[in-house]
Amino acid sequence: MSLPHLHGFPVSSLSGEQIASLEEAARLARIDAVTMVAAANSGHPGGAFSSMEMFLSVYGVANLTPENCGSSDRDYVVVSHGHTSAGVYAALAAWGFFDAMEAVSHFRSCGSVFQGHVERDIPGVDWGTGNLGQGLSAGVGFALAQRARGCKGRTYVLMGDGGQTKGQLAEARRMAVKEGLKSLVALVDWNGIQISGNLDAVMPCNLKALWEADGWEVVECDGHSFQALYGALRGAGSGGRPTVLLCRTVMGKNGGAMEGTHEYHGKSPKKDVYEQVIEGLRGDPGILKRALELRSAPFRFTGRKVEPLVPSLDLGNAFTYDGAKMDNRGAFGRALADVGRLNCGKEGRTPLLVFDCDLAPSVMTEEFRKACPSGFVQCGIQEHSTATASGAAAAAGVVSVWADFGVFGIDEVYNQQRLNDINHAGNKTVLTHVGLDVGEDGKTHQCIDYVGLLRNNFGWKLVVPADPNQTDRATRWMLGTPGCICLAMGRSKVEAVVDAHGDPVFAGGYRFEYGRAVRVRQGTMGTIFALGAMTQKALAAAGLLAERGIDVSVWSVSCPLEVDRAALGEACASGYVLTVEDHHAGSGMGAVMALEMVRGGFLASASAPVRFEAMGVTRYGDSGPAAEVYRAMGLSPEGIAEAFVRMRG
């Protein structure tokens, strides 16, 4: 069967022959989709059937092919209702992305790329979606990246109707209109049924009014008519606004007993229902037997390996701070603006987008905004959508930076950041105001769990710089390094960390290296590891200990998720190891090091017993000046020194 070439809308309307070809493709794709679900004995056939014409139409008109799906300058397609994956795979197979039988036989099979929800391992899938309501935010990110790259392509986002009441969707709708993203086209599978029953019974909403209220061009069309879909897609964006197609569909369309019911929203049909569906589609029920025979065979199709962007940037020269106190966030903002000026609008450089949620003066991105206004995206107080949009933008070929307070940038949007990790997005998140350093703002704003939250993921890198010098160098490193990276810092001004001679440790020939701890004081009677800006307090504690005749080494740790094994080995040899951090004591750097000591064999190989203690936040903090809050938590220099003395017995 040959499908018509529809990329770029070559005709004003479809011919009878083209429609017949597409309808035949839909018939065969439904057979493939329901057989996938039956072979796996799990899946979501109802939505796959109701969205089928939408999938085939979008993948048909989009400038997205097996040949260009790995490049950045093209159209993007996001399937937000990712549970309809059987329909997505069937449609992609129809357009030649892979052999349909590979998906049919290995759908939801352990180790197969054809997972239960769509993932980027499949060519043609631009964003891995699990939780409903996040796809439009990803579409916003893709459209922003296209604009920044000077690409004229479109972004298509397909969604179910059940998730339309989610708050993140409203955030994304507003972002799209505010940014004037007329290249963004959304399609809603409006079948009126979700997993618990009728849409209006579960959570009623005026779907059309929601989109109109946020300023979208709203078009209603028959979601099972290729002619109607083609015409609506062709005209999308002509009004200068983002467009949504509310596609009237039937749950389980052409699925016999599956049609018009919520029963098969997430349920595999039994043998008799499956055979009835296949016969109604004029198919051969024997395809299921062949699929089951192939299911135990080795996978022939292994998908693609998604790699984050390798930026092309002039990172400039680091600034040095050796005088008055300065906050780390200020050093970050100055370095960011410097890199922006060196690269914004320059031929051959990767575009740089900085996202803000109404906090630019506090997170220090104002200087970048003034230097590179076209690269600054003001999102308002809409953290959930911003987290996803910034990740998708990074996946679409820009260096994407989102700066926010710790409790907003990771605590509030943990799931979004988890999906950024799963998608290998490569976004950069900058957390300011972390730890007890927020002081007066109190326990709701003291982000004391960011290390533990990022530790739960498998791809995120985390950098907690000690002073403005290290912050500047870590910022430039982050901007030029692939992958999801978080830079975290407090609010207060700090002194530059200096060595025993008074020279800045993180200046001169220092070069930031991920995972490497830096010894800032040499001692022989024990070791203190300090996270980030706690280094200054640890150094002060070392001074107090020296007055008592206890000579300790102090190591500054900026990468709590990556243990410096050489430094830990030296510390264990000293016999006493104390970790100090402005973080939950049970889930941060100390916990990571303790596990590494056991798992890495440090305790077994030590020539003498090793005493270990992890100091950190042990309760929600008080509201007051930061120094007093630290003291109340036992994390003042005096408290650290006393803890070390107690540990030594």
XYZ file of C-alpha atoms in Angstrom:
649
model
C 0.000 0.000 0.000
C 1.355 3.405 -0.965
C 0.383 6.399 1.152
C 0.142 9.862 -0.435
C 2.909 12.421 0.030
C 1.389 15.093 2.259
C 4.413 16.895 3.724
C 4.027 20.642 3.368
C 0.364 20.368 2.299
C 0.986 19.939 -1.452
C -2.737 20.074 -2.294
C -5.596 22.265 -1.098
C -7.797 19.238 -0.412
C -7.429 15.488 -0.585
C -8.538 13.554 -3.622
C -10.812 10.537 -3.415
C -7.831 8.284 -4.136
C -5.761 9.851 -1.373
C -8.610 9.502 1.115
C -9.122 5.858 0.145
C -5.417 5.180 0.667
C -5.452 6.791 4.110
C -8.620 4.970 5.143
C -7.042 1.670 4.141
C -3.992 2.591 6.226
C -6.265 3.312 9.183
C -7.964 -0.081 8.824
C -4.652 -1.924 8.810
C -3.242 0.215 11.616
C -6.224 -0.628 13.825
C -5.581 -4.308 13.206
C -1.953 -3.820 14.202
C -2.845 -1.785 17.296
C -5.414 -4.179 18.746
C -3.148 -7.135 18.029
C -0.314 -5.422 19.919
C -2.559 -5.073 22.942
C -3.865 -8.634 22.662
C -0.367 -10.106 22.327
C 0.820 -8.189 25.392
C -2.491 -8.784 27.210
C -2.334 -5.150 28.319
C -2.628 -1.678 26.850
C -5.124 0.998 25.864
C -6.934 0.041 22.656
C -9.924 2.408 22.969
C -7.940 5.638 22.698
C -5.608 4.153 20.103
C -8.635 3.539 17.868
C -10.265 6.931 18.472
C -7.010 8.804 17.727
C -5.972 6.734 14.703
C -6.999 9.177 11.959
C -5.388 11.994 13.939
C -2.110 10.083 14.237
C -2.005 9.171 10.558
C -2.905 12.715 9.485
C -0.329 14.463 11.649
C 2.505 12.087 10.831
C 1.501 12.438 7.201
C 1.626 16.243 6.963
C 4.510 16.828 9.371
C 8.009 17.343 8.064
C 9.120 14.409 10.181
C 10.545 11.349 8.441
C 12.715 8.333 9.254
C 15.552 10.222 7.578
C 15.302 13.577 9.404
C 13.897 12.580 12.810
C 17.344 12.841 14.404
C 17.956 16.414 13.269
C 16.847 19.622 14.984
C 15.424 21.684 12.115
C 12.135 19.977 11.203
C 8.602 19.593 12.512
C 8.015 18.101 15.972
C 5.211 15.813 17.122
C 4.257 15.270 20.765
C 1.709 12.636 21.763
C 0.620 13.779 25.203
C -1.780 10.884 25.811
C 1.148 8.488 25.623
C -0.917 5.516 26.804
C -2.329 5.325 23.250
C 1.087 4.063 22.201
C -0.295 1.113 20.236
C -1.970 3.595 17.892
C 1.168 5.721 17.659
C 3.340 2.730 16.778
C 0.844 1.502 14.197
C 0.700 4.948 12.552
C 4.481 5.349 12.528
C 4.842 1.908 10.967
C 2.334 2.893 8.283
C 4.539 5.875 7.398
C 7.638 3.683 7.163
C 9.473 4.352 10.423
C 9.813 0.613 11.158
C 8.242 -2.746 10.338
C 4.783 -2.968 11.883
C 5.279 -6.592 12.912
C 8.156 -5.602 15.175
C 5.788 -3.451 17.214
C 2.930 -5.931 17.003
C 5.003 -8.827 18.322
C 7.118 -6.976 20.907
C 4.705 -4.381 22.317
C 5.191 -4.097 26.094
C 7.719 -6.927 26.001
C 10.488 -6.583 28.599
C 13.540 -5.078 26.940
C 11.673 -3.909 23.843
C 11.697 -0.249 22.806
C 7.947 -0.509 22.161
C 7.058 0.391 25.726
C 3.592 0.837 27.163
C 3.884 4.624 26.937
C 5.671 6.337 24.083
C 9.385 7.010 24.561
C 12.042 8.799 22.498
C 13.772 5.479 21.788
C 11.265 5.170 18.949
C 12.128 7.305 15.894
C 9.255 9.706 15.312
C 8.517 10.054 19.025
C 9.866 13.432 20.100
C 8.896 13.359 23.761
C 8.351 10.488 26.159
C 5.051 11.101 27.936
C 3.715 9.290 30.934
C 1.743 11.687 33.093
C -1.140 13.328 31.277
C -1.178 17.075 30.736
C 2.520 17.662 30.096
C 2.615 17.309 26.316
C 1.510 20.841 25.489
C 4.298 22.244 27.681
C 6.764 20.145 25.697
C 5.226 21.520 22.519
C 5.776 25.063 23.782
C 9.421 24.219 24.429
C 9.867 22.757 20.954
C 8.234 25.786 19.324
C 10.416 28.194 21.305
C 13.524 26.267 20.266
C 12.438 26.325 16.624
C 12.030 30.088 16.794
C 15.412 30.528 18.470
C 17.059 28.408 15.786
C 15.352 30.292 12.964
C 13.503 27.135 11.935
C 10.139 27.631 10.202
C 8.784 24.234 11.219
C 5.619 23.425 13.114
C 5.011 21.614 16.376
C 2.000 19.309 16.674
C 0.680 18.163 20.066
C -1.938 15.410 20.248
C -3.912 15.004 23.479
C -6.803 13.162 25.016
C -9.818 14.982 26.415
C -9.681 13.507 29.923
C -6.556 15.432 30.868
C -7.822 18.808 29.684
C -8.715 19.915 33.212
C -5.115 19.664 34.465
C -3.509 22.869 35.640
C -0.276 22.436 33.703
C -2.240 22.483 30.462
C -3.665 25.884 31.349
C -0.147 27.153 32.079
C 1.039 25.902 28.703
C -1.909 27.433 26.846
C -1.108 30.845 28.312
C 2.614 30.522 27.592
C 1.939 29.667 23.953
C -0.310 32.683 23.395
C 1.925 35.065 25.324
C 4.897 34.014 23.172
C 2.875 34.206 19.942
C 3.620 30.615 18.929
C 1.453 30.443 15.822
C 3.447 27.425 14.614
C 2.045 25.386 17.515
C -0.952 23.196 16.635
C -2.795 21.127 19.245
C -5.282 18.350 18.530
C -7.656 16.987 21.174
C -9.185 13.531 20.823
C -12.659 14.574 21.975
C -14.348 11.205 22.425
C -16.137 12.119 25.664
C -14.921 9.044 27.544
C -12.113 8.525 30.040
C -11.061 5.556 32.125
C -13.702 6.038 34.840
C -16.583 6.724 32.468
C -18.246 9.678 30.794
C -16.123 12.836 30.640
C -18.820 15.113 32.033
C -19.520 12.751 34.924
C -15.864 12.491 35.976
C -14.955 16.188 35.766
C -17.081 18.439 33.560
C -15.531 21.376 31.731
C -16.371 23.631 28.814
C -13.554 22.461 26.593
C -13.993 25.044 23.870
C -14.318 27.897 26.355
C -11.102 26.903 28.134
C -9.040 27.264 24.977
C -10.841 30.383 23.787
C -10.389 32.070 27.164
C -6.637 31.641 26.892
C -6.572 33.147 23.409
C -6.262 30.142 21.105
C -7.791 29.793 17.670
C -10.338 27.016 18.198
C -11.479 24.789 15.325
C -13.949 21.935 15.712
C -13.721 19.101 13.217
C -14.567 15.467 12.574
C -11.625 13.540 13.999
C -12.329 10.515 11.826
C -12.466 12.409 8.520
C -9.121 12.640 6.745
C -10.474 15.426 4.579
C -11.609 17.477 7.585
C -8.368 16.879 9.466
C -6.228 17.772 6.464
C -8.113 21.012 5.873
C -8.005 22.039 9.527
C -4.299 21.242 9.811
C -3.538 23.131 6.614
C -5.294 26.259 7.855
C -3.847 26.169 11.393
C -1.908 29.273 12.379
C -3.344 31.425 9.613
C -4.901 33.711 12.221
C -1.520 34.483 13.757
C -2.276 32.520 16.920
C -1.663 28.973 18.151
C -4.487 26.703 16.985
C -6.309 23.838 18.649
C -8.381 21.312 16.732
C -11.141 19.855 18.874
C -11.581 16.569 17.065
C -14.932 14.873 17.608
C -14.228 11.153 17.787
C -15.701 7.881 19.030
C -13.895 5.858 21.680
C -12.821 2.540 20.148
C -13.955 3.645 16.662
C -14.511 0.651 14.325
C -13.698 -1.675 17.215
C -16.978 -3.564 17.494
C -17.614 -4.280 21.185
C -14.861 -1.819 22.107
C -16.659 1.102 20.451
C -18.343 3.771 22.566
C -17.417 2.357 25.982
C -14.854 3.109 28.661
C -14.421 -0.617 29.328
C -11.537 -0.897 26.852
C -9.826 2.345 27.753
C -7.074 0.361 29.433
C -8.010 -3.281 28.952
C -7.006 -5.948 26.485
C -9.862 -7.648 24.608
C -10.384 -11.340 25.296
C -10.182 -13.877 22.468
C -13.819 -13.621 21.371
C -13.840 -9.816 21.376
C -10.478 -9.673 19.635
C -11.665 -11.974 16.856
C -14.864 -9.957 16.469
C -12.841 -6.740 16.125
C -10.469 -8.279 13.576
C -13.329 -9.707 11.524
C -15.081 -6.331 11.571
C -11.879 -4.815 10.187
C -11.698 -7.514 7.495
C -8.472 -8.847 8.960
C -6.977 -12.272 9.662
C -7.218 -13.349 13.325
C -4.170 -15.530 12.654
C -1.974 -12.434 12.972
C -2.167 -12.803 16.753
C -0.761 -16.337 16.617
C 2.159 -15.122 14.475
C 2.773 -12.247 16.868
C 2.880 -14.571 19.858
C 5.327 -16.870 18.066
C 7.618 -13.925 17.327
C 7.275 -12.494 20.830
C 9.885 -14.859 22.241
C 12.311 -14.236 19.375
C 15.180 -11.729 19.696
C 14.352 -8.102 18.965
C 15.310 -7.050 15.464
C 14.388 -3.415 15.939
C 16.276 -1.753 18.788
C 15.228 1.818 18.172
C 17.617 4.719 18.457
C 19.953 6.054 21.103
C 18.964 9.570 22.139
C 21.883 11.806 23.031
C 21.616 15.282 24.566
C 22.868 18.266 22.608
C 26.589 19.014 22.573
C 26.586 22.838 22.733
C 28.733 25.021 20.531
C 29.451 28.088 22.665
C 32.208 30.538 23.393
C 32.384 30.163 27.181
C 34.613 33.182 27.673
C 37.057 33.728 30.524
C 36.153 33.284 34.161
C 35.960 36.262 36.489
C 37.919 36.209 39.740
C 36.526 37.353 43.085
C 39.033 37.915 45.884
C 37.721 40.981 47.659
C 34.437 41.729 49.355
C 31.760 39.126 49.969
C 29.462 38.271 47.071
C 26.550 35.905 46.661
C 27.011 32.853 44.453
C 23.807 33.645 42.568
C 25.316 36.982 41.582
C 28.395 35.233 40.207
C 26.125 32.860 38.274
C 24.139 35.731 36.777
C 27.252 37.633 35.746
C 28.798 34.554 34.092
C 25.521 33.732 32.323
C 25.258 37.239 30.914
C 28.888 37.129 29.809
C 28.358 33.893 27.881
C 25.141 35.342 26.462
C 26.883 38.420 25.097
C 29.580 36.260 23.528
C 27.108 33.993 21.724
C 23.649 35.497 21.213
C 23.017 36.072 17.522
C 26.439 34.780 16.517
C 26.642 32.524 13.458
C 27.412 28.900 14.291
C 26.679 29.241 18.003
C 24.015 27.234 19.776
C 21.075 29.483 20.720
C 20.739 30.161 24.446
C 17.279 30.413 26.057
C 16.834 31.488 29.679
C 13.456 30.789 31.294
C 12.146 32.813 34.227
C 9.140 32.478 36.523
C 8.818 36.077 37.715
C 12.019 35.919 39.780
C 14.693 37.405 37.518
C 15.919 40.015 40.051
C 16.247 37.320 42.744
C 17.789 34.551 40.647
C 20.072 37.053 38.920
C 19.037 36.600 35.285
C 18.213 40.289 34.775
C 21.638 41.045 33.305
C 21.165 38.304 30.721
C 17.692 39.641 29.892
C 19.121 43.078 29.192
C 22.046 41.730 27.168
C 20.070 39.113 25.182
C 16.357 40.012 25.256
C 15.454 37.632 22.424
C 16.838 34.723 24.453
C 14.873 35.516 27.611
C 11.502 33.810 28.124
C 9.290 35.220 30.872
C 6.859 32.483 31.883
C 5.147 34.057 34.869
C 4.412 32.050 37.990
C 3.900 28.799 36.073
C 6.600 26.432 37.264
C 5.109 23.130 36.107
C 4.856 24.097 32.460
C 8.188 25.933 32.559
C 10.020 22.873 33.866
C 8.766 20.787 30.954
C 9.098 23.508 28.321
C 12.699 24.213 29.278
C 13.487 20.505 29.003
C 11.853 20.128 25.592
C 13.606 23.248 24.309
C 16.936 21.680 25.243
C 15.949 18.487 23.428
C 15.230 20.554 20.314
C 18.669 22.049 19.896
C 19.172 24.995 22.239
C 21.018 25.510 25.512
C 18.111 25.886 27.914
C 18.518 27.416 31.377
C 15.748 27.752 33.937
C 16.611 29.582 37.153
C 14.240 29.450 40.128
C 14.139 29.056 43.894
C 14.947 25.550 45.105
C 11.480 24.794 46.480
C 9.961 25.731 43.109
C 12.583 24.409 40.687
C 12.830 20.879 42.106
C 10.439 20.301 45.037
C 7.349 21.615 43.261
C 8.162 20.102 39.876
C 9.926 16.878 40.778
C 7.893 14.802 38.336
C 8.584 17.188 35.459
C 12.314 17.087 36.197
C 12.139 13.294 36.386
C 10.611 13.194 32.898
C 13.316 15.564 31.660
C 15.810 12.979 32.867
C 13.929 10.104 31.215
C 13.840 12.085 27.959
C 17.588 12.854 28.057
C 16.525 16.455 27.607
C 19.822 18.063 28.550
C 18.289 21.119 30.241
C 20.080 23.211 32.859
C 18.233 24.057 36.073
C 19.675 26.654 38.425
C 18.351 26.540 41.985
C 18.919 29.560 44.187
C 17.803 30.017 47.793
C 18.487 26.408 48.744
C 19.002 25.158 52.287
C 18.611 26.991 55.580
C 20.286 30.015 54.034
C 16.836 31.381 53.127
C 16.547 32.080 56.854
C 13.613 34.385 57.498
C 11.426 32.834 54.776
C 11.031 29.812 57.032
C 10.467 26.107 56.605
C 8.201 26.279 53.528
C 10.981 27.943 51.522
C 14.039 26.210 52.947
C 14.868 23.659 50.250
C 16.612 20.961 52.262
C 15.962 17.942 50.036
C 17.276 18.793 46.555
C 20.268 16.434 46.737
C 18.040 13.527 47.693
C 15.477 14.300 45.007
C 18.054 14.491 42.229
C 19.772 11.423 43.647
C 16.584 9.489 42.866
C 17.222 10.033 39.165
C 19.846 8.356 37.025
C 21.058 11.077 34.673
C 21.049 14.383 36.533
C 24.352 15.959 37.549
C 24.343 18.302 40.543
C 26.827 21.068 41.329
C 26.777 22.995 44.611
C 29.585 25.573 44.346
C 31.442 26.845 47.397
C 32.049 30.474 46.488
C 31.666 32.988 43.637
C 34.889 31.864 41.954
C 33.781 28.247 41.746
C 30.255 29.346 40.800
C 31.552 31.291 37.790
C 33.618 28.369 36.549
C 30.866 25.815 37.225
C 28.350 27.986 35.346
C 30.499 28.117 32.234
C 31.190 24.383 32.493
C 27.445 23.678 32.806
C 26.553 25.752 29.755
C 29.059 23.898 27.596
C 28.369 20.372 28.840
C 25.711 17.956 27.483
C 23.091 16.469 29.772
C 20.704 17.481 32.543
C 22.655 19.574 35.042
C 21.504 21.346 38.185
C 23.468 24.209 39.760
C 22.359 24.906 43.341
C 23.286 27.715 45.715
C 22.078 29.721 48.669
C 21.034 33.352 48.965
C 23.621 34.973 51.232
C 26.883 36.628 50.347
C 29.953 34.520 51.087
C 33.675 35.074 51.173
C 35.972 33.553 48.593
C 37.499 30.304 49.828
C 41.229 30.842 50.340
C 44.105 28.489 51.076
C 46.466 28.636 54.056
C 48.375 31.456 52.325
C 45.262 33.551 51.734
C 45.053 32.928 47.982
C 41.685 32.106 46.328
C 41.384 28.327 45.936
C 38.983 28.380 43.005
C 40.770 30.979 40.903
C 44.075 31.155 39.032
C 44.773 27.778 37.448
C 41.719 26.088 38.966
C 39.461 24.392 36.443
C 36.105 22.959 37.463
C 35.999 19.182 37.113
C 32.777 17.339 37.814
C 33.059 14.862 40.685
C 36.332 16.166 42.105
C 36.485 17.331 45.717
C 39.087 19.977 46.566
C 41.162 19.918 49.733
C 41.266 23.453 51.125
C 43.122 22.642 54.386
C 45.622 19.908 55.180
C 45.435 18.069 58.491
C 46.333 14.720 60.028
C 43.818 14.115 62.826
C 40.623 13.683 60.888
C 38.642 15.008 57.919
C 35.678 17.285 57.359
C 33.823 17.141 54.030
C 31.739 20.280 53.486
C 29.065 20.726 50.818
C 29.183 23.940 48.810
C 29.085 27.140 50.835
C 29.281 25.128 54.066
C 33.005 25.072 53.248
C 33.451 28.468 54.914
C 31.815 27.243 58.112
C 33.912 24.076 58.047
C 37.081 26.138 57.672
C 36.060 28.280 60.635
C 35.378 25.097 62.611
C 38.824 23.770 61.638
C 40.305 26.964 63.054
C 38.488 26.416 66.356
C 39.669 22.797 66.446
C 43.253 23.898 65.791
C 43.062 26.095 68.889
C 42.299 22.902 70.798
C 45.225 21.047 69.257
C 43.136 19.085 66.717
C 44.509 19.395 63.196
C 41.947 18.386 60.531
C 41.744 18.348 56.750
C 38.846 20.163 55.097
C 37.571 19.114 51.697
C 35.151 21.243 49.708
C 32.579 19.091 47.888
C 30.659 20.577 44.963
C 29.323 17.351 43.431
C 27.474 15.408 46.138
C 26.101 12.771 43.759
C 29.556 11.774 42.512
C 31.891 10.665 45.309
C 35.562 11.509 44.889
C 36.927 8.092 45.815
C 40.513 9.267 46.153
C 39.507 11.975 48.624
C 37.297 9.537 50.543
C 40.148 7.041 50.719
C 42.463 9.651 52.249
C 39.752 10.661 54.688
C 39.168 7.107 55.863
C 42.896 6.733 56.444
C 42.710 9.676 58.869
C 40.356 7.651 61.094
C 37.635 10.295 61.556
C 35.251 11.501 58.869
C 32.637 14.198 59.415
C 30.333 15.415 56.626
C 28.662 18.809 56.905
C 25.828 20.001 54.681
C 22.969 22.438 54.523
C 20.579 19.602 53.624
C 18.531 16.799 55.127
C 21.081 14.718 57.017
C 19.554 11.420 55.930
C 19.402 11.908 52.171
C 22.232 14.176 51.111
C 26.005 14.120 50.696
C 26.615 12.330 53.994
C 24.242 9.530 53.086
C 25.872 9.161 49.666
C 29.348 9.004 51.200
C 28.289 6.543 53.900
C 26.875 4.203 51.283
C 30.011 4.533 49.181
C 32.188 3.712 52.218
C 30.318 0.431 52.649
C 29.734 -0.435 49.007
C 33.186 0.667 47.878
C 35.029 -1.427 50.429
C 36.649 1.527 52.204
C 35.816 0.213 55.654
C 37.014 -3.302 54.924
C 40.322 -2.078 53.520
C 41.020 0.476 56.272
C 44.045 -0.353 58.429
C 42.222 0.940 61.539
C 38.593 1.561 62.532
C 36.936 4.595 60.921
C 34.542 6.837 62.845
C 31.934 8.519 60.650
C 29.206 11.079 61.287
C 26.917 12.981 58.925
C 25.864 16.466 60.057
C 22.961 18.196 58.384
C 19.400 19.362 58.759
C 17.508 17.178 61.234
C 14.156 18.995 61.374
C 12.314 21.726 59.518
C 14.146 24.977 60.139
C 13.152 28.093 62.023
C 12.326 31.523 60.631
C 15.023 34.034 61.447
C 18.364 35.435 60.274
C 20.319 32.704 58.493
C 23.187 32.686 60.986
C 20.753 32.099 63.837
C 18.918 29.355 61.960
C 22.212 27.570 61.297
C 23.177 27.898 64.960
C 19.834 26.484 66.104
C 20.397 23.490 63.815
C 23.910 22.939 65.201
C 25.514 23.932 61.901
C 27.498 26.966 63.073
C 31.325 26.729 63.134
C 31.106 26.145 66.873
C 28.523 23.396 66.423
C 30.614 21.671 63.766
C 33.736 21.817 65.938
C 31.867 20.379 68.934
C 30.455 17.559 66.810
C 33.957 16.627 65.660
C 35.249 16.613 69.245
C 32.371 14.382 70.345
C 33.028 12.011 67.463
C 36.647 11.637 68.544
C 35.448 10.769 72.014
